Coordinates of C-alpha atoms in Angstrom, one line a residue:
M1 CA 0.0 0.0 0.0
T2 CA 1.7 3.1 -1.2
E3 CA -0.7 6.0 -0.6
T4 CA -1.9 7.5 2.6
L5 CA -5.6 7.3 3.4
T6 CA -7.3 10.5 4.5
A7 CA -8.9 10.7 8.0
P8 CA -12.6 9.9 8.2
T9 CA -14.7 12.9 7.3
A10 CA -17.9 14.3 8.9
T11 CA -19.9 13.8 5.7
R12 CA -22.6 11.1 5.2
G13 CA -22.5 9.0 2.1
L14 CA -19.2 10.1 0.4
V15 CA -18.0 7.1 -1.7
E16 CA -14.4 7.1 -2.9
I17 CA -13.2 4.2 -5.1
T18 CA -9.5 4.3 -5.8
G19 CA -7.7 2.1 -8.3
V20 CA -9.8 -1.0 -7.6
R21 CA -8.8 -4.2 -9.3
K22 CA -10.6 -7.5 -9.2
S23 CA -9.9 -10.8 -11.0
F24 CA -11.7 -14.1 -11.2
G25 CA -9.0 -16.6 -12.1
P26 CA -7.0 -15.3 -15.0
T27 CA -9.7 -12.8 -16.0
E28 CA -9.3 -9.3 -14.8
V29 CA -12.8 -7.9 -14.4
L30 CA -11.9 -4.5 -12.8
K31 CA -8.8 -2.8 -14.1
G32 CA -7.9 0.0 -11.7
V33 CA -11.3 1.7 -11.4
S34 CA -11.5 5.0 -9.6
L35 CA -14.8 6.9 -9.0
T36 CA -16.0 9.5 -6.5
V37 CA -19.7 9.8 -5.6
E38 CA -20.5 12.9 -3.5
P39 CA -22.9 12.7 -0.5
G40 CA -26.5 12.7 -1.8
G41 CA -25.3 12.1 -5.3
V42 CA -27.0 9.8 -7.8
A43 CA -24.5 7.9 -10.0
V44 CA -25.8 5.6 -12.6
I45 CA -23.4 3.0 -14.2
V46 CA -24.2 1.8 -17.7
G47 CA -22.3 -0.3 -20.2
P48 CA -22.4 -3.6 -22.1
S49 CA -22.8 -7.0 -20.3
G50 CA -19.5 -8.2 -18.8
S51 CA -18.1 -4.7 -18.4
G52 CA -17.7 -5.1 -14.7
K53 CA -20.6 -2.9 -13.5
S54 CA -22.1 -5.4 -11.1
T55 CA -18.8 -6.5 -9.8
L56 CA -17.8 -2.9 -9.0
L57 CA -21.1 -2.5 -7.2
R58 CA -20.5 -5.6 -5.1
T59 CA -17.0 -4.4 -4.1
I60 CA -18.6 -1.3 -2.5
N61 CA -20.1 -3.4 0.3
H62 CA -17.3 -6.0 0.2
L63 CA -19.5 -8.8 -1.2
E64 CA -16.5 -9.1 -3.5
K65 CA -13.0 -8.6 -2.1
V66 CA -10.7 -6.3 -4.0
D67 CA -7.4 -7.5 -5.3
G68 CA -5.9 -4.0 -5.5
G69 CA -6.9 -0.4 -4.6
H70 CA -9.4 0.5 -1.9
I71 CA -12.8 1.9 -1.2
T72 CA -13.8 4.3 1.5
I73 CA -17.1 5.6 2.7
D74 CA -16.9 8.9 4.6
G75 CA -13.1 8.3 4.7
R76 CA -13.4 4.9 6.3
L77 CA -12.0 1.8 4.5
V78 CA -14.6 -0.7 3.5
G79 CA -13.7 -4.3 4.4
Y80 CA -10.1 -3.6 5.5
E81 CA -8.0 -1.7 8.1
V82 CA -4.5 -0.4 7.9
R83 CA -1.8 -2.1 9.9
G84 CA 1.6 -0.6 9.4
D85 CA 1.8 -0.1 5.6
R86 CA -0.5 -2.9 4.6
L87 CA -4.3 -3.5 4.3
H88 CA -5.7 -6.4 6.4
E89 CA -9.2 -7.7 5.9
L90 CA -11.6 -7.0 8.8
R91 CA -13.3 -9.9 10.7
E92 CA -16.7 -11.0 9.4
K93 CA -18.5 -9.4 12.3
E94 CA -16.9 -6.0 11.6
I95 CA -17.7 -6.3 7.9
L96 CA -21.4 -7.1 8.7
K97 CA -21.5 -4.0 10.9
Q98 CA -20.1 -1.9 8.0
R99 CA -22.8 -3.3 5.7
T100 CA -25.5 -1.8 7.8
D101 CA -24.5 1.6 6.3
I102 CA -24.8 0.2 2.8
G103 CA -28.2 -0.9 1.6
M104 CA -28.3 -3.1 -1.5
V105 CA -31.2 -4.1 -3.8
F106 CA -30.5 -7.1 -6.0
Q107 CA -31.9 -8.2 -9.3
N108 CA -33.9 -11.1 -7.9
F109 CA -35.4 -9.6 -4.7
N110 CA -33.9 -12.1 -2.3
L111 CA -36.8 -11.9 0.1
F112 CA -37.4 -14.5 2.8
P113 CA -40.3 -16.6 1.4
H114 CA -41.5 -17.7 4.9
L115 CA -41.8 -14.1 6.1
T116 CA -44.5 -11.5 5.3
A117 CA -43.6 -8.3 3.6
L118 CA -43.5 -6.5 7.0
E119 CA -41.4 -9.2 8.6
N120 CA -38.9 -9.0 5.7
V121 CA -38.5 -5.3 6.3
A122 CA -38.4 -5.4 10.1
E123 CA -36.0 -8.4 10.4
A124 CA -32.7 -6.7 9.9
P125 CA -33.1 -3.8 12.3
V126 CA -33.9 -6.2 15.1
V127 CA -31.0 -8.6 14.3
A128 CA -28.3 -6.2 13.1
Q129 CA -29.1 -3.1 15.2
G130 CA -30.8 -4.4 18.2
R131 CA -34.0 -2.4 17.8
S132 CA -37.1 -3.6 19.5
K133 CA -39.6 -5.5 17.5
A134 CA -42.3 -2.9 18.1
E135 CA -40.0 -0.1 16.8
A136 CA -38.9 -2.2 13.8
R137 CA -42.5 -3.0 13.0
R138 CA -43.6 0.7 13.2
R139 CA -40.7 1.7 11.0
G140 CA -41.4 -1.2 8.6
L141 CA -45.0 0.0 8.1
E142 CA -43.7 3.5 7.4
L143 CA -41.4 2.2 4.8
L144 CA -44.0 0.0 3.1
D145 CA -46.2 3.0 3.0
R146 CA -43.4 4.9 1.4
V147 CA -43.1 2.4 -1.4
G148 CA -46.9 2.1 -1.8
L149 CA -47.4 -1.3 -0.1
K150 CA -48.7 -0.7 3.4
D151 CA -51.9 -2.5 2.5
R152 CA -49.8 -5.6 1.6
A153 CA -47.8 -5.7 4.8
D154 CA -49.2 -9.2 5.8
A155 CA -48.7 -10.7 2.3
Y156 CA -46.0 -13.3 1.7
P157 CA -43.6 -12.9 -1.3
R158 CA -45.5 -15.6 -3.3
Q159 CA -48.6 -13.5 -3.0
L160 CA -46.9 -10.4 -4.5
S161 CA -46.0 -9.5 -8.1
G162 CA -42.4 -9.1 -9.1
G163 CA -42.7 -5.3 -8.9
Q164 CA -44.2 -5.5 -5.5
Q165 CA -41.5 -7.9 -4.3
Q166 CA -38.8 -5.5 -5.5
R167 CA -40.5 -2.6 -3.7
V168 CA -40.5 -4.6 -0.5
A169 CA -36.8 -5.2 -1.1
I170 CA -36.2 -1.5 -1.4
A171 CA -38.1 -0.9 1.8
R172 CA -36.0 -3.6 3.5
A173 CA -32.8 -1.9 2.3
L174 CA -34.0 1.4 3.7
A175 CA -34.9 -0.1 7.1
L176 CA -31.3 0.2 8.4
D177 CA -31.2 3.9 7.5
P178 CA -28.1 3.4 5.3
K179 CA -25.8 6.1 4.1
I180 CA -25.7 4.6 0.6
L181 CA -28.1 2.5 -1.5
L182 CA -26.8 0.2 -4.2
F183 CA -29.1 -1.0 -6.9
D184 CA -27.9 -3.9 -9.2
E185 CA -30.1 -4.0 -12.3
P186 CA -33.3 -3.6 -10.1
T187 CA -35.7 -4.1 -13.0
S188 CA -34.0 -6.8 -15.0
A189 CA -36.0 -9.6 -13.5
L190 CA -39.4 -7.8 -14.0
D191 CA -42.0 -8.1 -16.7
P192 CA -42.0 -4.9 -18.8
E193 CA -45.3 -3.7 -17.4
L194 CA -43.9 -3.8 -13.8
V195 CA -40.7 -1.8 -14.5
N196 CA -42.1 1.7 -14.0
E197 CA -43.5 1.1 -10.5
V198 CA -40.1 0.2 -9.3
L199 CA -38.3 3.0 -11.2
D200 CA -40.8 5.5 -9.7
V201 CA -39.9 4.5 -6.2
I202 CA -36.2 4.9 -7.0
R203 CA -36.9 8.4 -8.6
E204 CA -38.4 9.5 -5.3
L205 CA -35.4 8.1 -3.3
A206 CA -33.1 10.1 -5.6
K207 CA -34.7 13.3 -4.1
S208 CA -34.1 12.2 -0.5
G209 CA -30.5 13.0 -0.1
T210 CA -29.3 9.4 0.3
T211 CA -26.3 8.5 -2.0
L212 CA -27.5 6.2 -4.7
I213 CA -25.3 4.1 -7.0
I214 CA -27.4 2.3 -9.7
V215 CA -26.4 -0.3 -12.3
T216 CA -29.1 -0.3 -15.0
H217 CA -29.8 -0.9 -18.6
E218 CA -32.8 1.5 -18.5
M219 CA -31.3 4.4 -20.4
G220 CA -34.3 6.8 -20.2
F221 CA -34.4 6.3 -16.4
A222 CA -30.6 6.9 -16.2
R223 CA -30.9 10.1 -18.0
D224 CA -33.8 11.2 -15.9
V225 CA -32.5 10.4 -12.4
A226 CA -28.7 10.6 -12.5
D227 CA -26.4 13.4 -11.5
T228 CA -23.5 11.5 -13.0
V229 CA -23.6 8.8 -15.6
V230 CA -20.6 6.4 -15.7
F231 CA -20.0 4.3 -18.8
M232 CA -17.9 1.2 -18.2
D233 CA -16.5 -1.2 -20.8
Q234 CA -13.9 -4.0 -20.4
G235 CA -13.4 -3.4 -16.7
Q236 CA -12.7 0.3 -16.9
I237 CA -14.5 3.6 -16.7
V238 CA -14.4 4.9 -20.3
E239 CA -16.2 8.1 -19.7
Q240 CA -18.3 9.9 -17.1
G241 CA -20.2 13.1 -16.9
T242 CA -23.7 14.6 -16.7
P243 CA -26.5 12.8 -18.4
Q244 CA -26.5 15.6 -21.0
D245 CA -22.8 15.2 -21.7
I246 CA -22.8 11.4 -21.9
F247 CA -26.0 10.8 -23.8
S248 CA -26.0 13.8 -26.1
N249 CA -22.3 14.5 -26.6
P250 CA -20.1 11.5 -25.7
Q251 CA -16.4 12.1 -26.3
E252 CA -15.1 8.5 -26.5
P253 CA -15.6 6.3 -29.5
R254 CA -16.5 3.3 -27.3
T255 CA -19.2 5.3 -25.6
R256 CA -20.6 6.6 -29.0
S257 CA -20.6 3.0 -30.4
F258 CA -22.5 1.6 -27.4
F259 CA -25.2 4.3 -27.4
S260 CA -25.7 4.1 -31.1
K261 CA -26.8 0.5 -30.5
V262 CA -29.0 0.9 -27.4
L263 CA -30.6 4.3 -27.8
E264 CA -33.7 5.1 -29.9
P265 CA -32.9 7.6 -32.7
A266 CA -35.2 10.1 -31.1
F267 CA -33.4 9.9 -27.8
N268 CA -30.7 12.5 -28.7
I269 CA -33.2 15.0 -30.1

């Protein structure tokens, strides 16, 4: 480890990714990725399949260990601590504690099938934060109301549509009051007619001041909700900027080539 990490800051939700590398066997999936997302910012990561988008997202909460570089949230290392001049991985208990600051919404909902919608939302605050069941239930109902599902609090996942399950998953991610919310292709497992109900919830969250980092293939949504659009290809950030810059005036040939294939002709008008 050659560079000195800054002291933890007083901000909430500042994400700094510095030179992150990740390989699976001989395949290098992330090739020295660096990205800063300011507190309350909304960064949307786009790019072709296999470009490293989801892997990068999973390194932010240490679901994937990095092979090089580091990630900090509010100046604190994620998944590691400095001892002397080297990084050492934290114990699992400490990593789990860190993850309470980082909510994640997966492609396939990952709800507990034997728990109701309310129980799915209220479980983590009781287990991870020691909140009372009454407090967790009250907060859970508030969050289900926020995503438009208070009336389905007692329904089990099998009784909910895919869009409803994903909205419960978003409420569950919010239940720990995280500094950051990560979304990994949150609509990819949904039927087309259910996509907008989930995107509408995320649009509202984007106004809340919580830092959001979203991997998506929904380009219209990305343009609408993002402060910063990040285009990745072959394990690297090729280009980043405002939605207007990236979608209407991309500078890099790889960016232009990608958007020429995925955007409707009218999109740039």
